[in-house]
mmCIF file with all atom_site columns, C-alpha atoms in Angstrom:
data_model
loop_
_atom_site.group_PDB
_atom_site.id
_atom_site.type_symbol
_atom_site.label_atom_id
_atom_site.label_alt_id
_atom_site.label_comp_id
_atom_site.label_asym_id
_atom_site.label_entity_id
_atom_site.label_seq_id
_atom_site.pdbx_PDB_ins_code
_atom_site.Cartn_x
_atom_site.Cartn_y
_atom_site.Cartn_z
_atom_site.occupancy
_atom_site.B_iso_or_equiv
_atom_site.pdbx_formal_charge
_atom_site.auth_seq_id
_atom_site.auth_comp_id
_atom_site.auth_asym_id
_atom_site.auth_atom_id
_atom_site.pdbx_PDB_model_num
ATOM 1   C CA . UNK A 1 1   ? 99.112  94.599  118.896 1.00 38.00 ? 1   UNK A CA 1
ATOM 2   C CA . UNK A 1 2   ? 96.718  97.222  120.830 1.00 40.00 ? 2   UNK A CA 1
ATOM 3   C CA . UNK A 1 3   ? 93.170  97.008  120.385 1.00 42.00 ? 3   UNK A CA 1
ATOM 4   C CA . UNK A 1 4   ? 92.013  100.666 119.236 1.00 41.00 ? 4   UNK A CA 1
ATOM 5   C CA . UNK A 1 5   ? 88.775  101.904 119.689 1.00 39.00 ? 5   UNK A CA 1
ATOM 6   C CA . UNK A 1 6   ? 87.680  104.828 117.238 1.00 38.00 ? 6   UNK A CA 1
ATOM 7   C CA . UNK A 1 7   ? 85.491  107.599 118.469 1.00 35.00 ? 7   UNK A CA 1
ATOM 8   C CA . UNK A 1 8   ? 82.499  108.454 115.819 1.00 35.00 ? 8   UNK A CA 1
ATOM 9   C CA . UNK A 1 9   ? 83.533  111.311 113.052 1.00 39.00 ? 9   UNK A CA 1
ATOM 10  C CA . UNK A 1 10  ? 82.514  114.735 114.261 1.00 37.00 ? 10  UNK A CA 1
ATOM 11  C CA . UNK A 1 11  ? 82.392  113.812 118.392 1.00 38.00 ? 11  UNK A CA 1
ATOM 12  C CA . UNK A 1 12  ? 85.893  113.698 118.433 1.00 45.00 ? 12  UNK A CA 1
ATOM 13  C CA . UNK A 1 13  ? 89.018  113.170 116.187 1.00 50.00 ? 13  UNK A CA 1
ATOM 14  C CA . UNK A 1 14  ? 90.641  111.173 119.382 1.00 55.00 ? 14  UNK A CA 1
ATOM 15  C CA . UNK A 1 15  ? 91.340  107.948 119.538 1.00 57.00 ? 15  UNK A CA 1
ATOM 16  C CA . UNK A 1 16  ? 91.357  105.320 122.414 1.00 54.00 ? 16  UNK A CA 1
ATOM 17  C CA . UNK A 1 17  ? 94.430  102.883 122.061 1.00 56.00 ? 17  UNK A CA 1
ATOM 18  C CA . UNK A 1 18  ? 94.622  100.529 124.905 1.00 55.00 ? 18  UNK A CA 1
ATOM 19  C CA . UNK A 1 19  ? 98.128  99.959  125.648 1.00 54.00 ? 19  UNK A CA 1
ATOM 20  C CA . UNK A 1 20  ? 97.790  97.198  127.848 1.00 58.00 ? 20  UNK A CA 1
ATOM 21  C CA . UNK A 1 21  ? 94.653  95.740  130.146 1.00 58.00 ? 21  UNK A CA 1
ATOM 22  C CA . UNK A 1 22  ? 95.551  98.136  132.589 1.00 60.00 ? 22  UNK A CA 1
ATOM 23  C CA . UNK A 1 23  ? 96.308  101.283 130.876 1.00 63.00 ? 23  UNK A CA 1
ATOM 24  C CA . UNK A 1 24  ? 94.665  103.406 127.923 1.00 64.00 ? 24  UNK A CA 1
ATOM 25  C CA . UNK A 1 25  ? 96.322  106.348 126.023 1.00 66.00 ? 25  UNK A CA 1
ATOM 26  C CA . UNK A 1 26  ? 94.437  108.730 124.116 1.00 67.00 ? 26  UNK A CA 1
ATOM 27  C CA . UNK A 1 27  ? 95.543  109.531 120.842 1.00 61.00 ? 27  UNK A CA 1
ATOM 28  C CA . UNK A 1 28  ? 94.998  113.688 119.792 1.00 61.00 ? 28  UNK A CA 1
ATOM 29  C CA . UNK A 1 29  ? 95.936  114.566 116.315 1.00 58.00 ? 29  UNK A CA 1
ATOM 30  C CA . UNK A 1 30  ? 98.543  117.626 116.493 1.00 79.00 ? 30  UNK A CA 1
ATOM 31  C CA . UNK A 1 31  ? 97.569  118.423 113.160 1.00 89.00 ? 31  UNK A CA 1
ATOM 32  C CA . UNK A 1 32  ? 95.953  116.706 110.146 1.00 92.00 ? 32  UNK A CA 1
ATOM 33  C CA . UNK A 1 33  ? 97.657  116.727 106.255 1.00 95.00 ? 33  UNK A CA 1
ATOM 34  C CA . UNK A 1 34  ? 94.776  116.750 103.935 1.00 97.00 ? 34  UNK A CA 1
ATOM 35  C CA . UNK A 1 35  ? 95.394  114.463 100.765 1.00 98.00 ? 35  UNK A CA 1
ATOM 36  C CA . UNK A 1 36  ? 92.001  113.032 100.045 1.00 98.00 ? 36  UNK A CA 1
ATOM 37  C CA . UNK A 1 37  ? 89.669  114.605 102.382 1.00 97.00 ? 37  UNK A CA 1
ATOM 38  C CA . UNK A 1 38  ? 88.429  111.084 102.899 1.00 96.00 ? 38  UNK A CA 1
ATOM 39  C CA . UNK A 1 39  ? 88.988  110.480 106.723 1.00 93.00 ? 39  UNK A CA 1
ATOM 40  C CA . UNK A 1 40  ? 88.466  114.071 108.346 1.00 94.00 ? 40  UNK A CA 1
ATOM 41  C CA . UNK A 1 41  ? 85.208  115.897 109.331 1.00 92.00 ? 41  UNK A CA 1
ATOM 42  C CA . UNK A 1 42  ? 85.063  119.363 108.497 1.00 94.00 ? 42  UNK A CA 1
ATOM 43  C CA . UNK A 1 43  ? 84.399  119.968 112.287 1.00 90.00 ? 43  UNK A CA 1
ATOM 44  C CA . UNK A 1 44  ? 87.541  118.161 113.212 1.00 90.00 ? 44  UNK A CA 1
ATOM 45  C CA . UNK A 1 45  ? 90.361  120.091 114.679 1.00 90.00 ? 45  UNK A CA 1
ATOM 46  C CA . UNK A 1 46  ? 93.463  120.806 113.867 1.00 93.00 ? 46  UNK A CA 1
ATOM 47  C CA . UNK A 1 47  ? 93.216  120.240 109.290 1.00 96.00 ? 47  UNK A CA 1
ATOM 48  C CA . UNK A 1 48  ? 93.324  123.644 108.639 1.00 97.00 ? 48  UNK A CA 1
ATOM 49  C CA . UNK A 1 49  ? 96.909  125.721 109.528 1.00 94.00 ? 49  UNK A CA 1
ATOM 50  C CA . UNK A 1 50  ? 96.476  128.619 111.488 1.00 91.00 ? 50  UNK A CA 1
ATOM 51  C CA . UNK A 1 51  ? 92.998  128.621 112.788 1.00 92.00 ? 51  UNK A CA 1
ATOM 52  C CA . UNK A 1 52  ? 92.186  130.035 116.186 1.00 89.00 ? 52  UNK A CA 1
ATOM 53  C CA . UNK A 1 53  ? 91.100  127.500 118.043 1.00 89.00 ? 53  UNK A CA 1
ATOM 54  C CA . UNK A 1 54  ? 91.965  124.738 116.363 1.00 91.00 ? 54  UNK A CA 1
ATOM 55  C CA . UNK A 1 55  ? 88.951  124.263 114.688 1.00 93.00 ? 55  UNK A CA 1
ATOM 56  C CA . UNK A 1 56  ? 86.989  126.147 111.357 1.00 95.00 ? 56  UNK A CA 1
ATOM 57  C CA . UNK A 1 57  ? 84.030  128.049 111.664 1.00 95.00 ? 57  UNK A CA 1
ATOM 58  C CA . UNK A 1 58  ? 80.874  127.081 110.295 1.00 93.00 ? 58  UNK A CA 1
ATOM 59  C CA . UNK A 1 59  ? 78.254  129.353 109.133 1.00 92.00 ? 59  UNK A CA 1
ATOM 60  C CA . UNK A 1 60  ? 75.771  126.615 109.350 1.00 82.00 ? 60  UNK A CA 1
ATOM 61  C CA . UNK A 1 61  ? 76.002  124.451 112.246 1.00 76.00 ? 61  UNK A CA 1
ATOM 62  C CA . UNK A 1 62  ? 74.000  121.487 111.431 1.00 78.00 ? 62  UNK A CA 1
ATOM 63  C CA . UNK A 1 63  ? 76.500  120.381 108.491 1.00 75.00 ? 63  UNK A CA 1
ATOM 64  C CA . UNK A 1 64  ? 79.630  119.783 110.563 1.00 65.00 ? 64  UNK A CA 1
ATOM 65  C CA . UNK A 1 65  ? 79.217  116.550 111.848 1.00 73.00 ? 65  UNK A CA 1
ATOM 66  C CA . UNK A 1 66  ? 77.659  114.798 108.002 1.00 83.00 ? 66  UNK A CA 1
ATOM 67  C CA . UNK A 1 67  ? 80.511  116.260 105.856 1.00 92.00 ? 67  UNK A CA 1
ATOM 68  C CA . UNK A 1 68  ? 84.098  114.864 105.054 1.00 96.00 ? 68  UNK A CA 1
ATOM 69  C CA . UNK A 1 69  ? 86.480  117.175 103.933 1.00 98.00 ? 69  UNK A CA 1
ATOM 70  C CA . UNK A 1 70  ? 86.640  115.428 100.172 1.00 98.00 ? 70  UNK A CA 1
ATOM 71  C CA . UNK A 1 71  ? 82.992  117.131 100.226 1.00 97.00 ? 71  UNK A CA 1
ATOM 72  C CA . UNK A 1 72  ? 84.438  120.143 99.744  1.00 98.00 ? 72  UNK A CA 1
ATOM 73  C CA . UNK A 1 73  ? 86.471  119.276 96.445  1.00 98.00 ? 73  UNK A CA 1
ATOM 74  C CA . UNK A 1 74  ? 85.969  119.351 92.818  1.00 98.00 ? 74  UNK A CA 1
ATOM 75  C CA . UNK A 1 75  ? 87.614  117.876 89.734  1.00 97.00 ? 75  UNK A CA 1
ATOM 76  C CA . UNK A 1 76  ? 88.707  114.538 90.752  1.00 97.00 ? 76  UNK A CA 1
ATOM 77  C CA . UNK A 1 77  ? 89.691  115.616 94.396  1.00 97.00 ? 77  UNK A CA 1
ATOM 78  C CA . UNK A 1 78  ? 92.462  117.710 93.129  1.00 98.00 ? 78  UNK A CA 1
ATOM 79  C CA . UNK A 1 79  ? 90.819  121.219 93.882  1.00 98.00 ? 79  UNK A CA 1
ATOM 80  C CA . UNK A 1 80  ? 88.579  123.159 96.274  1.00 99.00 ? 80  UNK A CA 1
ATOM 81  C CA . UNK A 1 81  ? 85.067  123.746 95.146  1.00 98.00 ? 81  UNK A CA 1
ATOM 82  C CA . UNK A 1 82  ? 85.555  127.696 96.459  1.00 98.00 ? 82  UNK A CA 1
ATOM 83  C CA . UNK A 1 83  ? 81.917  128.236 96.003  1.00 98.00 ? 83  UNK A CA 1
ATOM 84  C CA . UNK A 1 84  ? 81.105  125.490 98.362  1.00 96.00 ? 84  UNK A CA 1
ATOM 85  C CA . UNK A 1 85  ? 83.566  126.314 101.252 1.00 98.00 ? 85  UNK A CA 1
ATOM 86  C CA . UNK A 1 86  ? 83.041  130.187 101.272 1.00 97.00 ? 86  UNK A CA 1
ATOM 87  C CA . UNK A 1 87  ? 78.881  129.664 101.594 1.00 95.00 ? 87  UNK A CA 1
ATOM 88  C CA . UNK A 1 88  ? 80.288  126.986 104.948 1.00 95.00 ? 88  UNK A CA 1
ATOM 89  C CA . UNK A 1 89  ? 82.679  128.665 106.343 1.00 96.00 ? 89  UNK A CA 1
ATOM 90  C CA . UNK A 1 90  ? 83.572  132.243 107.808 1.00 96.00 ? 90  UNK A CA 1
ATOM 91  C CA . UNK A 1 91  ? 85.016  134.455 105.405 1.00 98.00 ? 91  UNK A CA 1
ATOM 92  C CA . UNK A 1 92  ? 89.128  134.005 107.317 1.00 97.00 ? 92  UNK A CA 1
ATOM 93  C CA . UNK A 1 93  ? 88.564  130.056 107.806 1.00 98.00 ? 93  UNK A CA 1
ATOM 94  C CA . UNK A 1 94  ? 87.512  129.584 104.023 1.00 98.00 ? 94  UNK A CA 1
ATOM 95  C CA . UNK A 1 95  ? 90.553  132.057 103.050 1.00 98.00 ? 95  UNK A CA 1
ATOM 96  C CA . UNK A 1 96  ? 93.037  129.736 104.910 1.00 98.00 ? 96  UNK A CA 1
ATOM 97  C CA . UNK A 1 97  ? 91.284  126.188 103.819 1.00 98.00 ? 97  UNK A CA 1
ATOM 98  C CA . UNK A 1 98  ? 91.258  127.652 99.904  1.00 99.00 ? 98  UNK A CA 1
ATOM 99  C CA . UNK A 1 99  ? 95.235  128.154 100.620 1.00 98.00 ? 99  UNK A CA 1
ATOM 100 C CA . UNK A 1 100 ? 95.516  124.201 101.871 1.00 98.00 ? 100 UNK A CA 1
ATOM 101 C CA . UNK A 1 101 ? 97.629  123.049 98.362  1.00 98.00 ? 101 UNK A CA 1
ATOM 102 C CA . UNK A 1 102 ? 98.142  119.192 99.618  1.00 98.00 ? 102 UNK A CA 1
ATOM 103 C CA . UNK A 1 103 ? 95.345  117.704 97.784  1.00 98.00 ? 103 UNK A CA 1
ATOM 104 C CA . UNK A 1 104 ? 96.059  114.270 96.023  1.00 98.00 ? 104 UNK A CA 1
ATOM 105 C CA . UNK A 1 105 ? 92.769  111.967 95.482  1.00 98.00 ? 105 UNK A CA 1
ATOM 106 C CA . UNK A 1 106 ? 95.325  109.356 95.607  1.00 98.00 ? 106 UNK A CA 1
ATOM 107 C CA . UNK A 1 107 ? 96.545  109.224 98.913  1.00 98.00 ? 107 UNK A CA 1
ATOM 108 C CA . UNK A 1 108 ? 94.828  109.074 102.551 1.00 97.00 ? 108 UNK A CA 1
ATOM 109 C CA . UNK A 1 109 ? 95.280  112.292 104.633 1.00 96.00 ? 109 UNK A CA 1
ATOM 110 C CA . UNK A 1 110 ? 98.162  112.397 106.959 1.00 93.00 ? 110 UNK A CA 1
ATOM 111 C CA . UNK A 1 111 ? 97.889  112.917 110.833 1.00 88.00 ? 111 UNK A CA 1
ATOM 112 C CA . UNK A 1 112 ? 100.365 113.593 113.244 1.00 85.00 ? 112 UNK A CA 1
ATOM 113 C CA . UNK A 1 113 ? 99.190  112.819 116.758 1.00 76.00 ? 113 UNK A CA 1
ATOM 114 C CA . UNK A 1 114 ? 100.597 113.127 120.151 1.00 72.00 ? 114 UNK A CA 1
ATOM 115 C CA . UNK A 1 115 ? 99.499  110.569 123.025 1.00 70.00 ? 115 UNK A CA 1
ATOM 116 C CA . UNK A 1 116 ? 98.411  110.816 126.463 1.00 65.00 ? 116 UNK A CA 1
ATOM 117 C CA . UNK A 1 117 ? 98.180  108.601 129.287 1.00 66.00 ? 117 UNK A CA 1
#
């Protein structure tokens, strides 16, 4: 079984995997499902559809790399706390993250991830 190596929340949503003593592959997420909000960042890439860029836009700069996306939910983890992500995020990212209906508290988000060597 590869050894993985995790890079810290908010520096990157990569992932090392080494393959084999003399080879590494880097793991990107293509895109992430949110469920729980548990496991991504809010400045990871690639958990809201449609975003320029890959990535939402903050309105305050110095929150991105302490929050999880579950931060952003109310009621159990089975809504958005609007209020929350319109004061964090550009008016067009917090439209599209408002529109994310995949929330369920009980199961991890989803990522689909490409590799490269």
């Amino acid at each position: 079984m590869p050894a993985e190596s995790q890079v810290v929340c908010g520096e990157s949503s990569a992932q090392l995997v080494l393959a084999s003593k003399s080879m590494a592959l880097l793991r990107v997420p293509e895109n992430i499902t949110i469920r729980d909000g548990a496991a991504t960042c809010i400045s990871d890439f690639n958990w809201v559809p449609d975003i320029p860029g890959g990535q939402p836009r903050l309105r305050l700069q110095d929150v991105g790399t302490s929050l999880r996306v579950k931060d952003l939910l109310c009621n159990g983890g089975t809504t958005w706390d609007s209020q929350v992500v319109k004061v964090l995020f550009m008016v067009e990212d917090a439209e599209k993250i408002l529109k994310i209906n995949t929330l369920n508290p009980s199961l991890p988000d989803r990522k689909k991830c490409a590799f490269m060597i």
